[in-house]
């Protein structure tokens, strides 16, 4: 079955950086759109960004644009999220997600666009 496992979360001071990884198994990773989402306490889950099957196209939420970078390694079945210049408002549980296909990845910024989710990893940014 599809399994997504995030890692790399932790605590960091504002201005610092973290790199999250998501290991995928149980499906053809290279044929699915992938996304990163986050959910802060008391808030709805929101999209961080998404990436096309080849990795050639990425889109980001305005709140992270220019600071976060999504990449994927199809040979290793790994999705990554490089987070730089972190802010306290970036504090959340971060989830990776996989869609059911590989079409229109640049339009997939809603949670309803994804069928499979990891368990999440906590990121805490202190001021």
Tab-separated table of N, CA, C and O in Angstrom:
chain	number	residue	atom	x	y	z
A	1	UNK	N	0.835	-1.180	0.000
A	1	UNK	CA	0.000	0.000	0.000
A	1	UNK	C	0.886	1.253	0.000
A	1	UNK	O	2.059	1.178	0.307
A	2	UNK	N	0.258	2.381	-0.355
A	2	UNK	CA	0.988	3.635	-0.406
A	2	UNK	C	1.415	4.036	1.002
A	2	UNK	O	0.623	4.012	1.941
A	3	UNK	N	2.675	4.388	1.119
A	3	UNK	CA	3.184	4.841	2.400
A	3	UNK	C	4.073	6.051	2.188
A	3	UNK	O	4.938	6.042	1.309
A	4	UNK	N	3.846	7.082	2.978
A	4	UNK	CA	4.642	8.298	2.947
A	4	UNK	C	5.147	8.567	4.352
A	4	UNK	O	4.351	8.624	5.297
A	5	UNK	N	6.446	8.741	4.491
A	5	UNK	CA	7.031	8.928	5.814
A	5	UNK	C	7.914	10.172	5.799
A	5	UNK	O	8.942	10.203	5.115
A	6	UNK	N	7.495	11.177	6.569
A	6	UNK	CA	8.263	12.424	6.650
A	6	UNK	C	9.333	12.317	7.727
A	6	UNK	O	9.181	11.579	8.710
A	7	UNK	N	10.381	13.098	7.542
A	7	UNK	CA	11.442	13.205	8.542
A	7	UNK	C	12.112	14.559	8.404
A	7	UNK	O	11.906	15.260	7.410
A	8	UNK	N	12.896	14.918	9.409
A	8	UNK	CA	13.678	16.142	9.336
A	8	UNK	C	13.129	17.313	10.114
A	8	UNK	O	13.752	18.385	10.155
A	9	UNK	N	11.974	17.149	10.730
A	9	UNK	CA	11.438	18.235	11.531
A	9	UNK	C	12.264	18.495	12.771
A	9	UNK	O	13.148	17.722	13.123
A	10	UNK	N	11.959	19.600	13.437
A	10	UNK	CA	12.681	19.925	14.651
A	10	UNK	C	12.418	21.348	15.076
A	10	UNK	O	11.487	22.000	14.585
A	11	UNK	N	13.250	21.826	15.986
A	11	UNK	CA	13.135	23.179	16.497
A	11	UNK	C	14.310	24.010	16.018
A	11	UNK	O	15.451	23.550	16.024
A	12	UNK	N	14.023	25.234	15.627
A	12	UNK	CA	15.059	26.117	15.093
A	12	UNK	C	14.689	27.551	15.439
A	12	UNK	O	13.503	27.867	15.634
A	13	UNK	N	15.685	28.408	15.506
A	13	UNK	CA	15.418	29.820	15.756
A	13	UNK	C	15.045	30.525	14.460
A	13	UNK	O	15.409	30.076	13.354
A	14	UNK	N	14.347	31.615	14.592
A	14	UNK	CA	13.966	32.420	13.433
A	14	UNK	C	15.214	32.775	12.628
A	14	UNK	O	16.259	33.112	13.194
A	15	UNK	N	15.064	32.692	11.318
A	15	UNK	CA	16.187	32.943	10.431
A	15	UNK	C	16.958	31.693	10.063
A	15	UNK	O	17.799	31.725	9.155
A	16	UNK	N	16.696	30.612	10.758
A	16	UNK	CA	17.385	29.364	10.506
A	16	UNK	C	16.785	28.584	9.362
A	16	UNK	O	15.922	29.089	8.628
A	17	UNK	N	17.242	27.337	9.214
A	17	UNK	CA	16.774	26.520	8.115
A	17	UNK	C	16.574	25.084	8.578
A	17	UNK	O	17.151	24.625	9.562
A	18	UNK	N	15.743	24.376	7.832
A	18	UNK	CA	15.518	22.944	8.010
A	18	UNK	C	15.266	22.332	6.652
A	18	UNK	O	14.785	23.020	5.736
A	19	UNK	N	15.546	21.050	6.547
A	19	UNK	CA	15.241	20.306	5.326
A	19	UNK	C	14.404	19.100	5.702
A	19	UNK	O	14.849	18.238	6.471
A	20	UNK	N	13.203	19.049	5.158
A	20	UNK	CA	12.316	17.918	5.382
A	20	UNK	C	12.422	16.948	4.226
A	20	UNK	O	12.623	17.352	3.077
A	21	UNK	N	12.252	15.676	4.546
A	21	UNK	CA	12.236	14.638	3.524
A	21	UNK	C	10.984	13.803	3.677
A	21	UNK	O	10.417	13.695	4.764
A	22	UNK	N	10.578	13.212	2.571
A	22	UNK	CA	9.421	12.326	2.559
A	22	UNK	C	9.790	11.103	1.724
A	22	UNK	O	10.060	11.241	0.521
A	23	UNK	N	9.823	9.963	2.360
A	23	UNK	CA	10.139	8.709	1.675
A	23	UNK	C	8.845	8.036	1.254
A	23	UNK	O	7.960	7.814	2.084
A	24	UNK	N	8.747	7.725	-0.022
A	24	UNK	CA	7.527	7.137	-0.572
A	24	UNK	C	7.743	5.675	-0.935
A	24	UNK	O	8.832	5.281	-1.368
A	25	UNK	N	6.698	4.890	-0.796
A	25	UNK	CA	6.748	3.489	-1.182
A	25	UNK	C	5.343	3.008	-1.494
A	25	UNK	O	4.356	3.637	-1.121
A	26	UNK	N	5.281	1.888	-2.215
A	26	UNK	CA	3.993	1.260	-2.482
A	26	UNK	C	3.279	1.741	-3.724
A	26	UNK	O	2.149	1.314	-3.993
A	27	UNK	N	3.919	2.606	-4.519
A	27	UNK	CA	3.306	3.065	-5.757
A	27	UNK	C	4.399	3.612	-6.659
A	27	UNK	O	5.553	3.743	-6.259
A	28	UNK	N	4.006	3.955	-7.871
A	28	UNK	CA	4.971	4.489	-8.833
A	28	UNK	C	5.160	5.973	-8.567
A	28	UNK	O	4.434	6.825	-9.082
A	29	UNK	N	6.144	6.275	-7.757
A	29	UNK	CA	6.372	7.640	-7.290
A	29	UNK	C	6.482	8.631	-8.444
A	29	UNK	O	5.912	9.724	-8.386
A	30	UNK	N	7.189	8.258	-9.475
A	30	UNK	CA	7.486	9.190	-10.564
A	30	UNK	C	6.259	9.589	-11.370
A	30	UNK	O	6.338	10.522	-12.178
A	31	UNK	N	5.141	8.917	-11.171
A	31	UNK	CA	3.956	9.190	-11.970
A	31	UNK	C	2.905	9.992	-11.219
A	31	UNK	O	1.790	10.171	-11.725
A	32	UNK	N	3.237	10.483	-10.040
A	32	UNK	CA	2.262	11.203	-9.233
A	32	UNK	C	2.732	12.614	-8.912
A	32	UNK	O	3.917	12.838	-8.647
A	33	UNK	N	1.768	13.564	-8.917
A	33	UNK	CA	2.046	14.886	-8.360
A	33	UNK	C	2.306	14.710	-6.861
A	33	UNK	O	1.687	13.872	-6.213
A	34	UNK	N	3.200	15.547	-6.341
A	34	UNK	CA	3.484	15.529	-4.913
A	34	UNK	C	3.341	16.930	-4.349
A	34	UNK	O	3.585	17.925	-5.045
A	35	UNK	N	2.953	16.997	-3.087
A	35	UNK	CA	2.790	18.295	-2.449
A	35	UNK	C	3.231	18.286	-1.002
A	35	UNK	O	3.356	17.222	-0.383
A	36	UNK	N	3.481	19.475	-0.501
A	36	UNK	CA	3.734	19.687	0.927
A	36	UNK	C	2.626	20.575	1.478
A	36	UNK	O	2.261	21.576	0.849
A	37	UNK	N	2.147	20.204	2.651
A	37	UNK	CA	1.127	20.975	3.344
A	37	UNK	C	1.594	21.194	4.780
A	37	UNK	O	2.510	20.527	5.258
A	38	UNK	N	0.928	22.111	5.461
A	38	UNK	CA	1.226	22.315	6.875
A	38	UNK	C	-0.050	22.699	7.617
A	38	UNK	O	-0.983	23.231	7.024
A	39	UNK	N	-0.037	22.419	8.906
A	39	UNK	CA	-1.181	22.756	9.738
A	39	UNK	C	-0.690	23.242	11.093
A	39	UNK	O	-0.031	22.501	11.826
A	40	UNK	N	-1.019	24.491	11.379
A	40	UNK	CA	-0.668	25.083	12.662
A	40	UNK	C	-1.820	24.849	13.637
A	40	UNK	O	-2.969	24.648	13.225
A	41	UNK	N	-1.539	24.890	14.933
A	41	UNK	CA	-2.604	24.672	15.925
A	41	UNK	C	-3.767	25.638	15.726
A	41	UNK	O	-3.570	26.849	15.594
A	42	UNK	N	-4.960	25.093	15.691
A	42	UNK	CA	-6.151	25.914	15.555
A	42	UNK	C	-6.421	26.439	14.163
A	42	UNK	O	-7.349	27.223	13.963
A	43	UNK	N	-5.621	26.015	13.205
A	43	UNK	CA	-5.789	26.489	11.829
A	43	UNK	C	-6.040	25.319	10.891
A	43	UNK	O	-5.733	24.171	11.192
A	44	UNK	N	-6.572	25.652	9.736
A	44	UNK	CA	-6.805	24.632	8.720
A	44	UNK	C	-5.486	24.252	8.039
A	44	UNK	O	-4.542	25.040	8.008
A	45	UNK	N	-5.485	23.056	7.487
A	45	UNK	CA	-4.316	22.623	6.728
A	45	UNK	C	-4.200	23.484	5.473
A	45	UNK	O	-5.185	23.723	4.776
A	46	UNK	N	-2.993	23.937	5.177
A	46	UNK	CA	-2.781	24.790	4.014
A	46	UNK	C	-1.646	24.248	3.164
A	46	UNK	O	-0.726	23.603	3.665
A	47	UNK	N	-1.730	24.559	1.889
A	47	UNK	CA	-0.692	24.111	0.966
A	47	UNK	C	0.565	24.950	1.125
A	47	UNK	O	0.510	26.171	1.278
A	48	UNK	N	1.695	24.273	1.078
A	48	UNK	CA	2.995	24.944	1.001
A	48	UNK	C	3.403	25.034	-0.466
A	48	UNK	O	3.858	26.082	-0.925
A	49	UNK	N	3.212	23.941	-1.192
A	49	UNK	CA	3.541	23.940	-2.612
A	49	UNK	C	3.397	22.562	-3.209
A	49	UNK	O	3.117	21.592	-2.510
A	50	UNK	N	3.590	22.490	-4.503
A	50	UNK	CA	3.499	21.216	-5.196
A	50	UNK	C	4.574	21.124	-6.269
A	50	UNK	O	5.196	22.126	-6.628
A	51	UNK	N	4.763	19.905	-6.765
A	51	UNK	CA	5.806	19.667	-7.749
A	51	UNK	C	5.303	18.679	-8.780
A	51	UNK	O	4.563	17.740	-8.462
A	52	UNK	N	5.704	18.908	-10.022
A	52	UNK	CA	5.291	18.029	-11.113
A	52	UNK	C	6.027	16.701	-11.049
A	52	UNK	O	6.974	16.527	-10.287
A	53	UNK	N	5.585	15.767	-11.873
A	53	UNK	CA	6.168	14.425	-11.854
A	53	UNK	C	7.659	14.431	-12.167
A	53	UNK	O	8.430	13.686	-11.553
A	54	UNK	N	8.062	15.282	-13.076
A	54	UNK	CA	9.484	15.337	-13.444
A	54	UNK	C	10.306	16.184	-12.487
A	54	UNK	O	11.535	16.108	-12.471
A	55	UNK	N	9.615	17.013	-11.707
A	55	UNK	CA	10.307	17.950	-10.844
A	55	UNK	C	10.601	19.276	-11.515
A	55	UNK	O	11.137	20.190	-10.903
A	56	UNK	N	10.212	19.402	-12.777
A	56	UNK	CA	10.542	20.599	-13.530
A	56	UNK	C	9.672	21.796	-13.229
A	56	UNK	O	10.041	22.935	-13.533
A	57	UNK	N	8.513	21.549	-12.635
A	57	UNK	CA	7.591	22.640	-12.305
A	57	UNK	C	7.216	22.579	-10.833
A	57	UNK	O	6.829	21.523	-10.334
A	58	UNK	N	7.358	23.714	-10.177
A	58	UNK	CA	6.956	23.833	-8.780
A	58	UNK	C	6.109	25.081	-8.604
A	58	UNK	O	6.288	26.075	-9.335
A	59	UNK	N	5.194	25.033	-7.683
A	59	UNK	CA	4.414	26.204	-7.316
A	59	UNK	C	4.407	26.294	-5.799
A	59	UNK	O	4.525	25.271	-5.114
A	60	UNK	N	4.284	27.528	-5.308
A	60	UNK	CA	4.386	27.763	-3.872
A	60	UNK	C	3.299	28.713	-3.388
A	60	UNK	O	2.845	29.591	-4.122
A	61	UNK	N	2.950	28.560	-2.140
A	61	UNK	CA	2.094	29.540	-1.492
A	61	UNK	C	2.870	30.848	-1.378
A	61	UNK	O	4.097	30.846	-1.219
A	62	UNK	N	2.158	31.954	-1.432
A	62	UNK	CA	2.807	33.266	-1.359
A	62	UNK	C	3.605	33.422	-0.064
A	62	UNK	O	4.645	34.084	-0.044
A	63	UNK	N	3.131	32.804	0.994
A	63	UNK	CA	3.759	32.969	2.306
A	63	UNK	C	5.154	32.343	2.377
A	63	UNK	O	5.935	32.693	3.273
A	64	UNK	N	5.466	31.428	1.468
A	64	UNK	CA	6.768	30.756	1.518
A	64	UNK	C	7.607	30.997	0.273
A	64	UNK	O	8.769	30.579	0.220
A	65	UNK	N	7.045	31.662	-0.696
A	65	UNK	CA	7.738	31.886	-1.961
A	65	UNK	C	9.060	32.614	-1.727
A	65	UNK	O	9.109	33.609	-1.000
A	66	UNK	N	10.105	32.107	-2.334
A	66	UNK	CA	11.417	32.716	-2.172
A	66	UNK	C	12.202	32.204	-0.979
A	66	UNK	O	13.408	32.461	-0.869
A	67	UNK	N	11.533	31.479	-0.090
A	67	UNK	CA	12.205	30.933	1.107
A	67	UNK	C	12.253	29.409	1.091
A	67	UNK	O	13.199	28.814	1.609
A	68	UNK	N	11.217	28.796	0.542
A	68	UNK	CA	11.118	27.338	0.526
A	68	UNK	C	11.329	26.812	-0.890
A	68	UNK	O	10.942	27.463	-1.863
A	69	UNK	N	11.908	25.618	-0.983
A	69	UNK	CA	12.131	24.969	-2.269
A	69	UNK	C	11.736	23.503	-2.179
A	69	UNK	O	12.211	22.782	-1.288
A	70	UNK	N	10.883	23.084	-3.098
A	70	UNK	CA	10.460	21.682	-3.179
A	70	UNK	C	11.246	21.000	-4.286
A	70	UNK	O	11.413	21.556	-5.371
A	71	UNK	N	11.698	19.803	-4.017
A	71	UNK	CA	12.393	19.021	-5.037
A	71	UNK	C	12.038	17.546	-4.850
A	71	UNK	O	11.492	17.156	-3.816
A	72	UNK	N	12.356	16.761	-5.849
A	72	UNK	CA	12.080	15.337	-5.768
A	72	UNK	C	13.186	14.567	-6.468
A	72	UNK	O	13.780	15.045	-7.431
A	73	UNK	N	13.409	13.363	-5.979
A	73	UNK	CA	14.358	12.439	-6.597
A	73	UNK	C	13.573	11.184	-6.936
A	73	UNK	O	13.287	10.369	-6.058
A	74	UNK	N	13.218	11.043	-8.188
A	74	UNK	CA	12.370	9.916	-8.591
A	74	UNK	C	13.100	8.578	-8.478
A	74	UNK	O	12.467	7.550	-8.231
A	75	UNK	N	14.392	8.590	-8.615
A	75	UNK	CA	15.136	7.335	-8.508
A	75	UNK	C	15.173	6.843	-7.064
A	75	UNK	O	15.188	5.636	-6.806
A	76	UNK	N	15.165	7.793	-6.123
A	76	UNK	CA	15.185	7.441	-4.704
A	76	UNK	C	13.794	7.464	-4.072
A	76	UNK	O	13.638	7.137	-2.906
A	77	UNK	N	12.789	7.885	-4.865
A	77	UNK	CA	11.409	7.987	-4.365
A	77	UNK	C	11.349	8.871	-3.133
A	77	UNK	O	10.756	8.514	-2.106
A	78	UNK	N	11.967	10.031	-3.268
A	78	UNK	CA	12.038	10.951	-2.139
A	78	UNK	C	11.594	12.351	-2.553
A	78	UNK	O	11.977	12.844	-3.610
A	79	UNK	N	10.809	12.954	-1.712
A	79	UNK	CA	10.373	14.339	-1.868
A	79	UNK	C	11.055	15.152	-0.767
A	79	UNK	O	11.180	14.682	0.363
A	80	UNK	N	11.497	16.356	-1.112
A	80	UNK	CA	12.193	17.193	-0.131
A	80	UNK	C	11.578	18.587	-0.063
A	80	UNK	O	10.980	19.064	-1.024
A	81	UNK	N	11.758	19.211	1.078
A	81	UNK	CA	11.341	20.601	1.283
A	81	UNK	C	12.466	21.319	2.015
A	81	UNK	O	12.705	21.056	3.192
A	82	UNK	N	13.158	22.184	1.304
A	82	UNK	CA	14.208	23.003	1.896
A	82	UNK	C	13.569	24.297	2.381
A	82	UNK	O	12.958	25.023	1.591
A	83	UNK	N	13.708	24.565	3.670
A	83	UNK	CA	13.083	25.737	4.269
A	83	UNK	C	14.166	26.654	4.821
A	83	UNK	O	14.885	26.284	5.751
A	84	UNK	N	14.277	27.831	4.231
A	84	UNK	CA	15.262	28.818	4.664
A	84	UNK	C	14.558	30.038	5.254
A	84	UNK	O	13.364	30.235	5.057
A	85	UNK	N	15.326	30.852	5.950
A	85	UNK	CA	14.788	32.086	6.542
A	85	UNK	C	13.484	31.826	7.283
A	85	UNK	O	12.491	32.521	7.085
A	86	UNK	N	13.509	30.828	8.126
A	86	UNK	CA	12.285	30.428	8.816
A	86	UNK	C	11.786	31.511	9.770
A	86	UNK	O	12.571	32.255	10.367
A	87	UNK	N	10.473	31.576	9.869
A	87	UNK	CA	9.797	32.557	10.712
A	87	UNK	C	8.951	31.822	11.750
A	87	UNK	O	8.529	30.683	11.509
A	88	UNK	N	8.650	32.467	12.870
A	88	UNK	CA	7.786	31.814	13.859
A	88	UNK	C	6.455	31.366	13.278
A	88	UNK	O	5.911	30.325	13.690
A	89	UNK	N	5.943	32.102	12.324
A	89	UNK	CA	4.664	31.727	11.708
A	89	UNK	C	4.752	30.499	10.809
A	89	UNK	O	3.737	30.010	10.322
A	90	UNK	N	5.949	29.986	10.598
A	90	UNK	CA	6.117	28.728	9.869
A	90	UNK	C	5.930	27.521	10.781
A	90	UNK	O	5.926	26.376	10.316
A	91	UNK	N	5.781	27.762	12.076
A	91	UNK	CA	5.579	26.667	13.024
A	91	UNK	C	4.294	25.918	12.697
A	91	UNK	O	3.221	26.512	12.599
A	92	UNK	N	4.428	24.613	12.499
A	92	UNK	CA	3.289	23.778	12.114
A	92	UNK	C	3.736	22.325	12.020
A	92	UNK	O	4.936	22.032	12.088
A	93	UNK	N	2.763	21.463	11.849
A	93	UNK	CA	3.068	20.088	11.437
A	93	UNK	C	3.079	20.086	9.909
A	93	UNK	O	2.141	20.584	9.277
A	94	UNK	N	4.117	19.530	9.339
A	94	UNK	CA	4.273	19.499	7.891
A	94	UNK	C	3.999	18.089	7.363
A	94	UNK	O	4.504	17.104	7.915
A	95	UNK	N	3.200	18.043	6.305
A	95	UNK	CA	2.793	16.772	5.712
A	95	UNK	C	3.200	16.718	4.246
A	95	UNK	O	3.056	17.716	3.522
A	96	UNK	N	3.642	15.565	3.796
A	96	UNK	CA	3.772	15.364	2.362
A	96	UNK	C	2.540	14.606	1.882
A	96	UNK	O	1.881	13.898	2.656
A	97	UNK	N	2.222	14.792	0.615
A	97	UNK	CA	1.021	14.195	0.056
A	97	UNK	C	1.259	13.781	-1.381
A	97	UNK	O	2.039	14.409	-2.102
A	98	UNK	N	0.568	12.729	-1.788
A	98	UNK	CA	0.654	12.222	-3.152
A	98	UNK	C	-0.721	12.232	-3.793
A	98	UNK	O	-1.720	11.893	-3.144
A	99	UNK	N	-0.763	12.614	-5.047
A	99	UNK	CA	-2.021	12.585	-5.777
A	99	UNK	C	-2.239	11.198	-6.374
A	99	UNK	O	-1.392	10.321	-6.275
A	100	UNK	N	-3.372	11.021	-7.018
A	100	UNK	CA	-3.677	9.726	-7.625
A	100	UNK	C	-3.151	9.626	-9.044
A	100	UNK	O	-3.181	8.546	-9.644
A	101	UNK	N	-2.685	10.761	-9.609
A	101	UNK	CA	-2.132	10.741	-10.953
A	101	UNK	C	-1.092	11.854	-11.089
A	101	UNK	O	-0.736	12.494	-10.092
A	102	UNK	N	-0.635	12.061	-12.325
A	102	UNK	CA	0.427	13.038	-12.529
A	102	UNK	C	0.048	14.205	-13.394
A	102	UNK	O	0.907	14.868	-13.986
A	103	UNK	N	-1.258	14.489	-13.485
A	103	UNK	CA	-1.732	15.544	-14.361
A	103	UNK	C	-1.961	16.857	-13.618
A	103	UNK	O	-2.418	16.874	-12.478
A	104	UNK	N	-1.691	17.945	-14.330
A	104	UNK	CA	-1.993	19.291	-13.831
A	104	UNK	C	-1.451	19.530	-12.427
A	104	UNK	O	-2.125	20.096	-11.567
A	105	UNK	N	-0.237	19.129	-12.203
A	105	UNK	CA	0.359	19.278	-10.879
A	105	UNK	C	0.454	20.749	-10.473
A	105	UNK	O	0.401	21.062	-9.278
A	106	UNK	N	0.585	21.627	-11.451
A	106	UNK	CA	0.731	23.050	-11.139
A	106	UNK	C	-0.582	23.688	-10.702
A	106	UNK	O	-0.623	24.880	-10.407
A	107	UNK	N	-1.654	22.895	-10.670
A	107	UNK	CA	-2.931	23.416	-10.200
A	107	UNK	C	-3.360	22.770	-8.891
A	107	UNK	O	-4.448	23.029	-8.392
A	108	UNK	N	-2.514	21.963	-8.334
A	108	UNK	CA	-2.907	21.155	-7.172
A	108	UNK	C	-2.404	21.781	-5.888
A	108	UNK	O	-1.348	21.393	-5.374
A	109	UNK	N	-3.188	22.710	-5.378
A	109	UNK	CA	-2.843	23.373	-4.134
A	109	UNK	C	-3.924	23.198	-3.075
A	109	UNK	O	-3.936	23.912	-2.071
A	110	UNK	N	-4.829	22.276	-3.311
A	110	UNK	CA	-5.858	21.988	-2.323
A	110	UNK	C	-5.674	20.612	-1.734
A	110	UNK	O	-5.214	19.688	-2.415
A	111	UNK	N	-6.043	20.466	-0.471
A	111	UNK	CA	-5.921	19.160	0.168
A	111	UNK	C	-6.740	18.102	-0.561
A	111	UNK	O	-6.366	16.928	-0.603
A	112	UNK	N	-7.831	18.517	-1.184
A	112	UNK	CA	-8.696	17.588	-1.904
A	112	UNK	C	-8.050	17.056	-3.182
A	112	UNK	O	-8.539	16.118	-3.792
A	113	UNK	N	-6.935	17.667	-3.579
A	113	UNK	CA	-6.217	17.223	-4.780
A	113	UNK	C	-5.330	16.013	-4.507
A	113	UNK	O	-4.750	15.454	-5.431
A	114	UNK	N	-5.208	15.641	-3.244
A	114	UNK	CA	-4.276	14.585	-2.861
A	114	UNK	C	-5.002	13.463	-2.135
A	114	UNK	O	-5.915	13.700	-1.346
A	115	UNK	N	-4.556	12.246	-2.423
A	115	UNK	CA	-5.240	11.073	-1.892
A	115	UNK	C	-4.485	10.382	-0.766
A	115	UNK	O	-5.084	9.621	-0.005
A	116	UNK	N	-3.187	10.627	-0.695
A	116	UNK	CA	-2.363	9.902	0.262
A	116	UNK	C	-1.528	10.899	1.058
A	116	UNK	O	-0.987	11.855	0.494
A	117	UNK	N	-1.408	10.627	2.356
A	117	UNK	CA	-0.752	11.567	3.261
A	117	UNK	C	0.211	10.842	4.195
A	117	UNK	O	-0.039	9.702	4.600
A	118	UNK	N	1.268	11.546	4.552
A	118	UNK	CA	2.161	11.050	5.580
A	118	UNK	C	1.605	11.381	6.956
A	118	UNK	O	0.551	12.016	7.082
A	119	UNK	N	2.338	10.980	7.964
A	119	UNK	CA	1.873	11.194	9.340
A	119	UNK	C	2.239	12.580	9.871
A	119	UNK	O	1.724	13.006	10.904
A	120	UNK	N	3.120	13.269	9.164
A	120	UNK	CA	3.489	14.621	9.557
A	120	UNK	C	4.745	14.685	10.399
A	120	UNK	O	5.099	13.719	11.085
A	121	UNK	N	5.412	15.826	10.336
A	121	UNK	CA	6.592	16.075	11.161
A	121	UNK	C	6.519	17.503	11.693
A	121	UNK	O	6.159	18.425	10.960
A	122	UNK	N	6.828	17.665	12.964
A	122	UNK	CA	6.672	18.967	13.617
A	122	UNK	C	7.854	19.875	13.318
A	122	UNK	O	9.019	19.469	13.428
A	123	UNK	N	7.526	21.112	12.960
A	123	UNK	CA	8.525	22.159	12.785
A	123	UNK	C	8.167	23.293	13.734
A	123	UNK	O	7.041	23.791	13.712
A	124	UNK	N	9.102	23.668	14.574
A	124	UNK	CA	8.879	24.746	15.532
A	124	UNK	C	9.955	25.808	15.342
A	124	UNK	O	11.155	25.492	15.396
A	125	UNK	N	9.520	27.039	15.119
A	125	UNK	CA	10.442	28.146	14.909
A	125	UNK	C	10.244	29.148	16.042
A	125	UNK	O	9.144	29.678	16.218
A	126	UNK	N	11.280	29.388	16.787
A	126	UNK	CA	11.188	30.313	17.915
A	126	UNK	C	11.787	31.667	17.545
A	126	UNK	O	12.709	31.758	16.733
A	127	UNK	N	11.240	32.691	18.155
A	127	UNK	CA	11.697	34.059	17.846
A	127	UNK	C	12.869	34.457	18.717
A	127	UNK	O	13.236	33.792	19.664
